[in-house]
Amino acid sequence: MRWRDRRRSDNVEFRKGGGAAGAAGFSGLAFFILRFVFGRFGIGGVVVLVGGFFALKTIGLDPLQMLNGGGLRSASNGESIDLNSEEAQRVMAVVGTTEDVWTQIFRDNNARYPAPQVVVFQGSTTSGCGAASASTGPFYCPADQKVYFDLAFFDELSRRFGAPGDFAEAYVIAHEVGHHVQTVLGTSKQVRAAQQRASQTEQNALQVRMELQADCYAGLWAHHANSAKDFLEEGDVEEALKAASAIGDDTLQRNAGRRVNHESFTHGSSAQRVKWFRTGLQSGQLQTCDTFQAQSL
């Protein structure tokens, strides 16, 4: 995956356990600085300080990041997330490509795409949908319209699920962004309403279609990211397909030593997840991802 020359997203938030990285500390520091400047130099000093803040932003420097340690964010385990690390930069680049692709797709359909914020955390954090930890796995929260994932999940994807590779990671991110697209388009709201009137088996079946559509949207993203600028490298598609297959409901049930129960599926079988990612990747057309009208999944 050729990500190094791609635009980095500004919508990626790195958090330590319990909330935004450095947020509380920065709030206290900002208050202290403002109080000191006002007491020493009056309102004119505050104006200069605020003006300097925006001047730094204009030339591409983040004063919040500078105050927070020059690119380091605290993690819940006492370590730091280095925003200049390859892993952090790759995440920001992938998120940037999802923003570029979906902005263009929405524009082609005379609509505006409101990009979600992506929250990267270590250990635990809170979301509009409740608490999250490394064991939660990546998820999208429609309540605050943010994507959440713990960096440790990518290690687990490689070690536990046998799906290594940077494009396997990118597929996971693109899948969760696909759920945001469903929220923006109103699909999620319609499905939730239908699920409230349905049996548990029917609720699961609707959820499977939701997840498979998000897989298709991930394939759609890959198609357009590669078309816009040579993005995919040899082996990338195989990495994504291996990841999609590894987290199919039937595979997960078998690996857990359980009997495969199709009625309990909530994400789709390995074959279905591979099929719908391929559908989006090969077609590049939004309408081909309508899993709710598909006679066969």
mmCIF file of C-alpha atoms in Angstrom, residues 8 12-13 15 23 28 39 42 58 109 148 167 186 200 224 231 239 259 261 277 281:
data_model
loop_
_atom_site.group_PDB
_atom_site.id
_atom_site.type_symbol
_atom_site.label_atom_id
_atom_site.label_comp_id
_atom_site.label_asym_id
_atom_site.label_seq_id
_atom_site.Cartn_x
_atom_site.Cartn_y
_atom_site.Cartn_z
ATOM 1 C CA ARG A 8 -2.703 13.035 6.428
ATOM 2 C CA VAL A 12 -7.612 11.486 13.817
ATOM 3 C CA GLU A 13 -7.573 11.843 17.593
ATOM 4 C CA ARG A 15 -6.227 9.218 23.233
ATOM 5 C CA ALA A 23 -6.946 17.072 26.977
ATOM 6 C CA GLY A 28 -5.452 23.389 32.827
ATOM 7 C CA GLY A 39 -2.686 39.612 34.435
ATOM 8 C CA GLY A 42 -3.984 42.786 29.763
ATOM 9 C CA THR A 58 -1.934 28.642 9.233
ATOM 10 C CA ASN A 109 -24.149 12.663 -6.230
ATOM 11 C CA TYR A 148 -12.912 3.868 17.526
ATOM 12 C CA PHE A 167 -3.730 -3.181 3.851
ATOM 13 C CA GLY A 186 -29.878 7.261 6.542
ATOM 14 C CA GLN A 200 -33.974 -11.786 17.041
ATOM 15 C CA HIS A 224 -11.309 4.742 -5.950
ATOM 16 C CA PHE A 231 -2.341 3.084 -4.216
ATOM 17 C CA GLU A 239 -4.316 -9.097 2.610
ATOM 18 C CA ARG A 259 -21.099 -25.276 16.021
ATOM 19 C CA ASN A 261 -25.119 -21.338 13.630
ATOM 20 C CA PHE A 277 -15.502 -6.547 -0.530
ATOM 21 C CA LEU A 281 -13.511 -3.229 -5.341
#
